[in-house]
Short mmCIF file of C-alpha atoms in Angstrom, two decimals:
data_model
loop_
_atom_site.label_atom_id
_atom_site.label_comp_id
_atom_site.label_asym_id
_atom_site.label_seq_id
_atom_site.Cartn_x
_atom_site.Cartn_y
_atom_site.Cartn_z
CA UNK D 1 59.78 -31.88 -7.44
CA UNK D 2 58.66 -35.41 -8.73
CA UNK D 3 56.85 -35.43 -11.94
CA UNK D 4 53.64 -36.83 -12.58
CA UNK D 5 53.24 -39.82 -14.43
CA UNK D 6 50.85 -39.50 -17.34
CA UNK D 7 48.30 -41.35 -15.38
CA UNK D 8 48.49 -39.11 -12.51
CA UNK D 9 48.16 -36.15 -14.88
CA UNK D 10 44.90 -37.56 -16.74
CA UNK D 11 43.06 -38.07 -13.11
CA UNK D 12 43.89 -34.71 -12.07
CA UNK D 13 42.60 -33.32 -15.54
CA UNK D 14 39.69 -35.80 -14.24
CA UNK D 15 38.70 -34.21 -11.58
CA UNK D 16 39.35 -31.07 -12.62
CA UNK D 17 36.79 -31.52 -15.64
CA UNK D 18 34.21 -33.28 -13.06
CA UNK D 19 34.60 -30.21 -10.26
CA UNK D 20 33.79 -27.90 -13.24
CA UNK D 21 30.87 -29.77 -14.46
CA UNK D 22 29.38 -29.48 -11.05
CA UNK D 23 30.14 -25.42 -10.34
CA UNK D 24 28.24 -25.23 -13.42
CA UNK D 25 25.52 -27.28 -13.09
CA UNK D 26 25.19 -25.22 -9.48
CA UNK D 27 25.32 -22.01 -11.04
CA UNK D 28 22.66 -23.00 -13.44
CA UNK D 29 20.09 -24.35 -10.37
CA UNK D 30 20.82 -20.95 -8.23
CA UNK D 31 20.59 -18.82 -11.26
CA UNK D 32 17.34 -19.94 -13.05
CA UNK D 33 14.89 -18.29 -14.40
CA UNK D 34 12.00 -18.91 -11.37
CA UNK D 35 9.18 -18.31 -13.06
CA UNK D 36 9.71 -20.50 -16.66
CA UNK D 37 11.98 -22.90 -15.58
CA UNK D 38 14.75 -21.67 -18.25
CA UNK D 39 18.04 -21.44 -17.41
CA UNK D 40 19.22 -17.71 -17.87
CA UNK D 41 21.20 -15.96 -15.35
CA UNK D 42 19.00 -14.70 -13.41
CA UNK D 43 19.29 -14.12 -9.54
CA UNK D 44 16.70 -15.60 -6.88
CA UNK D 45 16.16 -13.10 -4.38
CA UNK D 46 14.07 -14.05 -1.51
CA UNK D 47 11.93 -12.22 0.78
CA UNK D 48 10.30 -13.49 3.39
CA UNK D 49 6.71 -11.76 4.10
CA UNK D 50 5.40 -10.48 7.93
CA UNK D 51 2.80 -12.43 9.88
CA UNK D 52 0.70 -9.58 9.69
CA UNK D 53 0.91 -7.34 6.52
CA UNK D 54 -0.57 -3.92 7.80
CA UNK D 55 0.91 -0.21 8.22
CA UNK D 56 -1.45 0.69 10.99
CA UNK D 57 -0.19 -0.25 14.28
CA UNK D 58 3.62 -0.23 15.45
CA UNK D 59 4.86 -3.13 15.91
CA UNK D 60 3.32 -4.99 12.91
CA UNK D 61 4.15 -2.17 10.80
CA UNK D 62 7.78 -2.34 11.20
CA UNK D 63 7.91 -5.66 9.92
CA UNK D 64 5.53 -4.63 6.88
CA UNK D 65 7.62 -1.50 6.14
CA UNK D 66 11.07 -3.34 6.11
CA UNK D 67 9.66 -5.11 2.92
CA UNK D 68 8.33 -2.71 1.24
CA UNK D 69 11.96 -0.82 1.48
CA UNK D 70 13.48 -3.84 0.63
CA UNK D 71 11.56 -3.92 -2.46
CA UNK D 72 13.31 -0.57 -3.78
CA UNK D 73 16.41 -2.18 -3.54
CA UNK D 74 15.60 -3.68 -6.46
CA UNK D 75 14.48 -0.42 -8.90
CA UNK D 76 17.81 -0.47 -10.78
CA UNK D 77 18.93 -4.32 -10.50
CA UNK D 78 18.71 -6.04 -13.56
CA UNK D 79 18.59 -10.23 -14.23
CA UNK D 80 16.74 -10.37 -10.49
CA UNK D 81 13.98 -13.07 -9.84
CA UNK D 82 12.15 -11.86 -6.79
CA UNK D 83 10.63 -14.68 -4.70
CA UNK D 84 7.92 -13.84 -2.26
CA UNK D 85 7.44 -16.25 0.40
CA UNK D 86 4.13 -15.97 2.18
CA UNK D 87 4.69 -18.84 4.01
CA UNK D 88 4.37 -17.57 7.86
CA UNK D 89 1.91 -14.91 7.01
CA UNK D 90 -1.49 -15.09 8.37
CA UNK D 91 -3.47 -12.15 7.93
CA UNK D 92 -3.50 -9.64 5.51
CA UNK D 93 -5.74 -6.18 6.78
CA UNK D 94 -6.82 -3.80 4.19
CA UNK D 95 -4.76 -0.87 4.44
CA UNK D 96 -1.43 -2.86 4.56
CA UNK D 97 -2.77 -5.27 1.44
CA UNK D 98 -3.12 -2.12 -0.84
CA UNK D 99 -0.03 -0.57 0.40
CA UNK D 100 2.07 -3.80 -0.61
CA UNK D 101 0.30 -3.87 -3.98
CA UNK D 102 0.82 -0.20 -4.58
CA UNK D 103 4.84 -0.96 -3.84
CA UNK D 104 5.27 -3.80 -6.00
CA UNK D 105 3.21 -2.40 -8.55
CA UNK D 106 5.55 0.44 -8.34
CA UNK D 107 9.07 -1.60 -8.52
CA UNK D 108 7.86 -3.30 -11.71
CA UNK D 109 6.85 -0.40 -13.51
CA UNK D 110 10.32 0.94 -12.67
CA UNK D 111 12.26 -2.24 -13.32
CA UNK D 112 10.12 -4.05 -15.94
CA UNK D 113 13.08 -6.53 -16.18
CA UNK D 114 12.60 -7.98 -12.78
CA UNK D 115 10.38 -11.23 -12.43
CA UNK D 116 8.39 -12.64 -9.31
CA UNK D 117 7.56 -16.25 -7.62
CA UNK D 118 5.60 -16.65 -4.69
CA UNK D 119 5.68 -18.67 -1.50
CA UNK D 120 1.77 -19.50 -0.95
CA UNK D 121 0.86 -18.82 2.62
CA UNK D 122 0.06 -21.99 4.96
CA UNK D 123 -3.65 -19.56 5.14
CA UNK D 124 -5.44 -20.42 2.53
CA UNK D 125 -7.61 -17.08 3.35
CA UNK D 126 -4.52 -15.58 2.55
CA UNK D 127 -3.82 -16.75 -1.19
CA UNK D 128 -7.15 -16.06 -1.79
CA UNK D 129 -6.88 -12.30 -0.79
CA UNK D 130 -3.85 -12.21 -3.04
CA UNK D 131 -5.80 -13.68 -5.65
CA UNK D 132 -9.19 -11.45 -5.38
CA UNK D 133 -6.97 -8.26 -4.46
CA UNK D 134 -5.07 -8.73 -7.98
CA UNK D 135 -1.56 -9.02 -6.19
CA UNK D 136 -0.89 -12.62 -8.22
CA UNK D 137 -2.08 -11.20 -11.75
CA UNK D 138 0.34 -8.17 -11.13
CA UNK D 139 3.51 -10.90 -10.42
CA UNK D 140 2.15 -13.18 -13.45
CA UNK D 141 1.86 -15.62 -10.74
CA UNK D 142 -0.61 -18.65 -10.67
CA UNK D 143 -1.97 -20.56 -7.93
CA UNK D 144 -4.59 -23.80 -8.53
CA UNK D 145 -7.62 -22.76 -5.99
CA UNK D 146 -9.46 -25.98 -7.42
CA UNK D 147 -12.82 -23.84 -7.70
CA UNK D 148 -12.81 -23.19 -4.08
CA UNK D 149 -15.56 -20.92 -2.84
CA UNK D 150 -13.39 -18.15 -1.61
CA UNK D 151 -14.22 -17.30 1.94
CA UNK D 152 -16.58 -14.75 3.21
CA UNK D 153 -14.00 -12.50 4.34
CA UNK D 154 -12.45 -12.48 0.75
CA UNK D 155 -15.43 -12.64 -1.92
CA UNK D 156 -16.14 -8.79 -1.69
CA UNK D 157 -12.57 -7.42 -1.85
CA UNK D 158 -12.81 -4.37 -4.83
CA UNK D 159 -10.02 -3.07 -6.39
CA UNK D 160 -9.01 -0.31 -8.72
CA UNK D 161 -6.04 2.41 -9.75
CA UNK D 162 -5.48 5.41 -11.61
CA UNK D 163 -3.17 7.97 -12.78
CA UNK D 164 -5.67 11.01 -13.51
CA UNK D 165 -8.23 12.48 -10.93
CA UNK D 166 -11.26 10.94 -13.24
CA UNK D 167 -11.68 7.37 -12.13
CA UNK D 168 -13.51 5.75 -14.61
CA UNK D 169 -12.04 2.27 -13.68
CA UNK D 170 -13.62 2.62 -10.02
CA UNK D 171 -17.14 2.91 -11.51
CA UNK D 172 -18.13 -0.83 -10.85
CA UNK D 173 -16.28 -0.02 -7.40
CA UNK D 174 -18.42 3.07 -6.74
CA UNK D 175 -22.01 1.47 -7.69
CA UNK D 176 -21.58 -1.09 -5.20
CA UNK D 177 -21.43 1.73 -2.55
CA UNK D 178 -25.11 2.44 -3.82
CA UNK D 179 -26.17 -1.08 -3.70
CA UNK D 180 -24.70 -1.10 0.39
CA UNK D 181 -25.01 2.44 1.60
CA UNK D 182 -27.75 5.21 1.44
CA UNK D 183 -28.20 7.95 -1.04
CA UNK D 184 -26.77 10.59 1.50
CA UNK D 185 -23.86 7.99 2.69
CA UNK D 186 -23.12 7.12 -1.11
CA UNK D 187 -22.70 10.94 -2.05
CA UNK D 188 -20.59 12.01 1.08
CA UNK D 189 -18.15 8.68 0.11
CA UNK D 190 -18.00 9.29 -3.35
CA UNK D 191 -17.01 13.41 -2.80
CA UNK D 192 -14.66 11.88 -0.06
CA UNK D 193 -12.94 9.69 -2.21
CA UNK D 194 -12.72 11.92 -5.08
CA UNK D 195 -11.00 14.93 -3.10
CA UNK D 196 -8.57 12.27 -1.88
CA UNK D 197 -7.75 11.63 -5.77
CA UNK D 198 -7.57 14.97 -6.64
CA UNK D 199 -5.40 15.74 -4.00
CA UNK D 200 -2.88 12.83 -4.91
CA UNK D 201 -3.20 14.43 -8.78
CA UNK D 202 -2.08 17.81 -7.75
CA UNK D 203 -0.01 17.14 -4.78
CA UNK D 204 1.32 14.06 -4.22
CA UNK D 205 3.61 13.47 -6.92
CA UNK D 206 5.07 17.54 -7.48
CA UNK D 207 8.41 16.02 -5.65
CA UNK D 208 10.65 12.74 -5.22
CA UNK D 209 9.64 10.95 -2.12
CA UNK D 210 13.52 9.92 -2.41
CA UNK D 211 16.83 10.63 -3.84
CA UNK D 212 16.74 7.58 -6.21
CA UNK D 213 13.03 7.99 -6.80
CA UNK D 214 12.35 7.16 -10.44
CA UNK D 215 9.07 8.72 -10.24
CA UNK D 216 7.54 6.61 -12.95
CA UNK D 217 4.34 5.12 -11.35
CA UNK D 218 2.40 8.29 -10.36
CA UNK D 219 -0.82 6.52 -9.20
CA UNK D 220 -3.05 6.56 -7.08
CA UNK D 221 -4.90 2.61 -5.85
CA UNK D 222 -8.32 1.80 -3.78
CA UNK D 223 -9.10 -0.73 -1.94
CA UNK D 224 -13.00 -1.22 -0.64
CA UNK D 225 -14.12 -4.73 1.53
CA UNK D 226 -17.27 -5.82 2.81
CA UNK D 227 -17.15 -7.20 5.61
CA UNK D 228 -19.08 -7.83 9.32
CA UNK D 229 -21.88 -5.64 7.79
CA UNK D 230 -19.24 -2.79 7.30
CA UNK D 231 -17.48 -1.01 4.08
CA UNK D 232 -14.02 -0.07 4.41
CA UNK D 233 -12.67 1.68 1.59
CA UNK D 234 -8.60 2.45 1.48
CA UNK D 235 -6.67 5.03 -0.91
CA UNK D 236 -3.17 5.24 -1.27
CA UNK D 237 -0.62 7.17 -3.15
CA UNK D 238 3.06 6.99 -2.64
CA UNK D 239 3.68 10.74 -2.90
CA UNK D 240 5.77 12.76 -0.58
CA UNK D 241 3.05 12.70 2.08
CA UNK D 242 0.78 15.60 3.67
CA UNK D 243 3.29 17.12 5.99
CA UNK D 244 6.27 17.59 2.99
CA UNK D 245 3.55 19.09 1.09
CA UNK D 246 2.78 21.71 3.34
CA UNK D 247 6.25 22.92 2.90
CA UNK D 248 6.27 23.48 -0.57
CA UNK D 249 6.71 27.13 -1.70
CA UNK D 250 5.13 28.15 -4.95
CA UNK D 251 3.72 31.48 -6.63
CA UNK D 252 0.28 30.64 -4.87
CA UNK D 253 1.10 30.29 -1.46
CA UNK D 254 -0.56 32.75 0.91
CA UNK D 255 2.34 34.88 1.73
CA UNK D 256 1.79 34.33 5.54
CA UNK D 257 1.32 30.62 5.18
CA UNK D 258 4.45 29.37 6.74
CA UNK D 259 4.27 31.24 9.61
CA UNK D 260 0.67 30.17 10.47
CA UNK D 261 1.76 26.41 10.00
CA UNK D 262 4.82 26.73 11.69
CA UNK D 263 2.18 28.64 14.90
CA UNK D 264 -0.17 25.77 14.58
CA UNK D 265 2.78 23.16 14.75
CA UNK D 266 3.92 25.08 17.74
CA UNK D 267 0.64 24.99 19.71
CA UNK D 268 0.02 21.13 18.64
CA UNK D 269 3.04 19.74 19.78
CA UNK D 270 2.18 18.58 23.16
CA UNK D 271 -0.46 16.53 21.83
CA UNK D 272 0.61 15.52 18.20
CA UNK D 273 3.80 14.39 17.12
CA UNK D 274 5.14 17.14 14.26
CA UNK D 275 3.81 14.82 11.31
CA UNK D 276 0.34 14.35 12.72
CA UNK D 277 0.00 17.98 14.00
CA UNK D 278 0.80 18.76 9.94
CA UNK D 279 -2.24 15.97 8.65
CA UNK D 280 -4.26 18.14 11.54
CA UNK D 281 -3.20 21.85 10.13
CA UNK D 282 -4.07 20.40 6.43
CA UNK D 283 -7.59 19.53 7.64
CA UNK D 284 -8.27 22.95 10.01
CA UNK D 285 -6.32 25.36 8.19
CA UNK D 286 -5.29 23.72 5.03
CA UNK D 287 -7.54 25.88 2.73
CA UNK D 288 -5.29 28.99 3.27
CA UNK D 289 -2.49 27.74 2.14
CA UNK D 290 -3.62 28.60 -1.20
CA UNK D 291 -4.99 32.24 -3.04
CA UNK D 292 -6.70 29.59 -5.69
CA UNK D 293 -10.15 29.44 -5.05
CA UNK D 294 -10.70 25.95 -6.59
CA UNK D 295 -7.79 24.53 -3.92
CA UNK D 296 -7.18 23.63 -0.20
CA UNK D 297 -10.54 22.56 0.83
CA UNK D 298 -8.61 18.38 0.39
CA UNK D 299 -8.72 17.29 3.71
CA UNK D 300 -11.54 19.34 5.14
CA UNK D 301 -13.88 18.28 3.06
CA UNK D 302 -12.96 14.78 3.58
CA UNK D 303 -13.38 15.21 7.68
CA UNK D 304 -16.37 16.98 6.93
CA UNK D 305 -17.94 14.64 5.23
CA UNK D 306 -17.68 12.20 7.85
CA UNK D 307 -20.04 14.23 10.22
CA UNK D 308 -23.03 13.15 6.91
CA UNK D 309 -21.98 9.31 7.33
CA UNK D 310 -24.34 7.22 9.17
CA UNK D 311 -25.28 9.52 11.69
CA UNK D 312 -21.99 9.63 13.25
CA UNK D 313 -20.80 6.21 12.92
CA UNK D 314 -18.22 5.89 10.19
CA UNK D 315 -14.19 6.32 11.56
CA UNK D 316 -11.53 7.93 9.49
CA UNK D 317 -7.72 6.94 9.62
CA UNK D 318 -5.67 8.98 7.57
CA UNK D 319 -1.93 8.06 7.74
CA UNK D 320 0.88 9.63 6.31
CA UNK D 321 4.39 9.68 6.17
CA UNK D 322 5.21 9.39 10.04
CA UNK D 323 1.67 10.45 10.89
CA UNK D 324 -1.66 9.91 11.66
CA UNK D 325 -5.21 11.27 12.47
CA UNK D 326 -7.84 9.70 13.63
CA UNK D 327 -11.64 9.93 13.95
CA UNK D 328 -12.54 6.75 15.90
CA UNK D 329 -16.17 5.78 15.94
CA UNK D 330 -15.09 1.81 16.63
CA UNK D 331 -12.40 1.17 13.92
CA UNK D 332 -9.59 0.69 17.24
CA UNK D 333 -11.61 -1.03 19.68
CA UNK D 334 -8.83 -0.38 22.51
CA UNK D 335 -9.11 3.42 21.84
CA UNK D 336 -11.53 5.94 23.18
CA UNK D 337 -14.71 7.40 20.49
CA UNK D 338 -13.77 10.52 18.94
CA UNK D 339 -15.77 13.26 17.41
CA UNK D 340 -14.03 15.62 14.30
CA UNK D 341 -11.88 18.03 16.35
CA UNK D 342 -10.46 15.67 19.42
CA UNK D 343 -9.26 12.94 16.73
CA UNK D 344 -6.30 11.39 17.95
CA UNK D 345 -2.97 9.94 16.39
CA UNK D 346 -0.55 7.12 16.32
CA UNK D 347 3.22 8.21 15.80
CA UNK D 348 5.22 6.21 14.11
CA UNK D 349 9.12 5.66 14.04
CA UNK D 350 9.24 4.44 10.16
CA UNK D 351 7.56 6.84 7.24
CA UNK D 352 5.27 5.07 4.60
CA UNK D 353 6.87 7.97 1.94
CA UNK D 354 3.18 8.53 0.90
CA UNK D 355 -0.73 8.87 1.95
CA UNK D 356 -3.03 6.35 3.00
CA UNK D 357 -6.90 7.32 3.89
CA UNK D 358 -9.00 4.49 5.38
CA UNK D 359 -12.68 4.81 6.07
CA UNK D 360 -14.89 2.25 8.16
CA UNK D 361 -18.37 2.67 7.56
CA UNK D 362 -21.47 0.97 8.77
CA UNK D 363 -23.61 -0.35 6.43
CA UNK D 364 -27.28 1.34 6.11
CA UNK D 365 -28.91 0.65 3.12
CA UNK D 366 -31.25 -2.28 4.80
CA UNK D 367 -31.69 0.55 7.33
CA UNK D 368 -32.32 3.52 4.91
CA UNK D 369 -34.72 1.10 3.14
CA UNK D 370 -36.74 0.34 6.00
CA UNK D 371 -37.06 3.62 7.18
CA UNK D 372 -38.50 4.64 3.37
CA UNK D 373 -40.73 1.91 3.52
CA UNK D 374 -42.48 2.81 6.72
CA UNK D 375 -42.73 6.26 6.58
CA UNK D 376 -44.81 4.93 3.50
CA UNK D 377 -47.45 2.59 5.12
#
């Protein structure tokens, strides 16, 4: 072999030196820190967000859901920089809004390590719902709105969370409801959404929704929005869901509990797939589960307080896990009006791991008011 002159071998140490320069100075760009600018190594992960971030009907809620399980990739990973681009999305509905917040909220209590940037959405409605919803204080992310007056379909968003069944951090929340609703609309709202905290208190969190669950953010988040002269109000807990909770055995259950579930399943499966028929036995025979006196009337009491809501107007969508029931007074426009028993359901291929309970309800304060004030002339 012919040797190298000493020439030749000080290029070749040359380029050698230059081709490592440049692997580093690549490492460093890919591996910076996204959020400060510092270079650490720290790995850019990024996820591209759905057109339509909701959990409610199929096809959109396929693309939500693959997110959201992408997210738990991340529980464990350490030295991750998770960027969320927004980019293509262009609508964000309530329900799917506080189900993404409720996810991330739950990856970075579990992996405090991790750090987020964001993507802003070519919608500018859309960076201003994650803005008033609280999703770009959560990631410590900023974004300059210039004193824009946020949009009418964005200005009333309310948010609030929990971890006990008193929810003293939804009182500004639940005074608005008396400012837009009734006395008797107020009270049946306020008893609804307090059973559905209870119920994610004492049930929800008993189990892992997964094998790797860490199980550290046992919450439970609301959502209300005012909007087109209606209040919908959203809870969510990511729990095992309704129909894994009717399975649980414990020194309370009614000893001849699993054989009237697994009866009503039977006679409901025509009509309901198994996880709905389960959200429909909690409701109608959910409060014999239990020999407690103080449990099982949860879901009941929720339906039942729909039949006191604006004289019949207000719609109920409770989803869980693959499931769903629905009391449809105009919340699906394509679907037929329901009254409490015929509700109908949505199945769903993916599970949500969890409970989410949306209410529509007209607003009848203005109504209520005027009613008051002639019966008094």
């Amino acid at each position: 072999m012919k040797r190298l002159s000493l020439k030749q071998k000080v290029r070749n140490m040359r380029i050698q030196e230059i081709r490592m320069i440049q692997r580093i100075k690549k490492n460093k760009k890919n591996k910076k820190n996204c959020r400060t600018g510092e270079e650490q190594l720290r790995t850019i992960i990024t996820l591209p967000m759905p057109p339509f971030i909701t959990i409610f009907l199929n096809k959109n809620r396929t693309k939500s859901l693959k997110v959201t399980n992408k997210l738990r990739d991340y529980y464990f990973r350490k030295n991750i920089c998770m960027k969320l681009d927004f980019s293509e999305t262009k609508k964000m509905f309530t329900e799917g809004t506080l189900y993404l917040l409720a996810e991330l909220e739950t990856l970075k209590v579990t992996n405090p390590d991790i750090q987020f940037s964001l993507i802003p959405s070519k919608e500018i409605i859309v960076n201003q719902v994650l803005k008033q919803t609280g999703i770009l204080e959560l990631l410590g992310v900023s974004l300059n709105f210039e004193d824009m007056e946020f949009d009418e379909t964005v200005k009333y968003w309310k948010y609030s969370s929990g971890h006990k069944v008193e929810m003293d951090s939804a009182e500004d929340m639940l005074d608005d409801f008396d400012d837009l609703l009734s006395e008797s609309s107020s009270t049946s709202i306020f008893n609804s959404i307090t059973e559905a905290v209870t119920n994610c208190h004492h049930h929800a969190y008993l189990e892992k929704r997964f094998i790797n669950d860490p199980m550290k953010a046992k919450k439970w988040w609301i959502f209300s929005q005012e909007k087109d002269n209606k209040l919908s109000i959203c809870v969510c807990d990511l729990g095992i869901g309704i129909p894994k909770s009717l399975l649980r055995n414990s020194e309370n259950v009614a000893e001849d509990w699993f054989s009237s579930l697994k009866n009503f399943l039977k006679s409901h499966k025509e009509k309901y797939d198994r996880d709905s028929a389960s959200i429909k036995a909690a409701i109608e025979i959910g409060n014999t589960r239990t020999n407690l006196v103080n449990r099982g009337k949860g879901l009941n009491q929720i339906i039942n307080q729909i039949s006191t809501l604006c004289d019949h107007k207000a719609s109920i969508a409770i989803l869980s896990n693959k499931g769903s029931y629905i009391i449809n007074r105009g919340m699906i426009e394509d679907r037929p009006l329901t009254g409490i028993v015929d509700g109908f359901s949505l199945p769903y291929k993916q599970s949500i791991d969890g409970t989410v309970i949306l209410w529509e309800i007209p607003i009848d304060k203005q109504i209520s008011d005027n009613a008051s004030g002639a019966s008094h002339e």
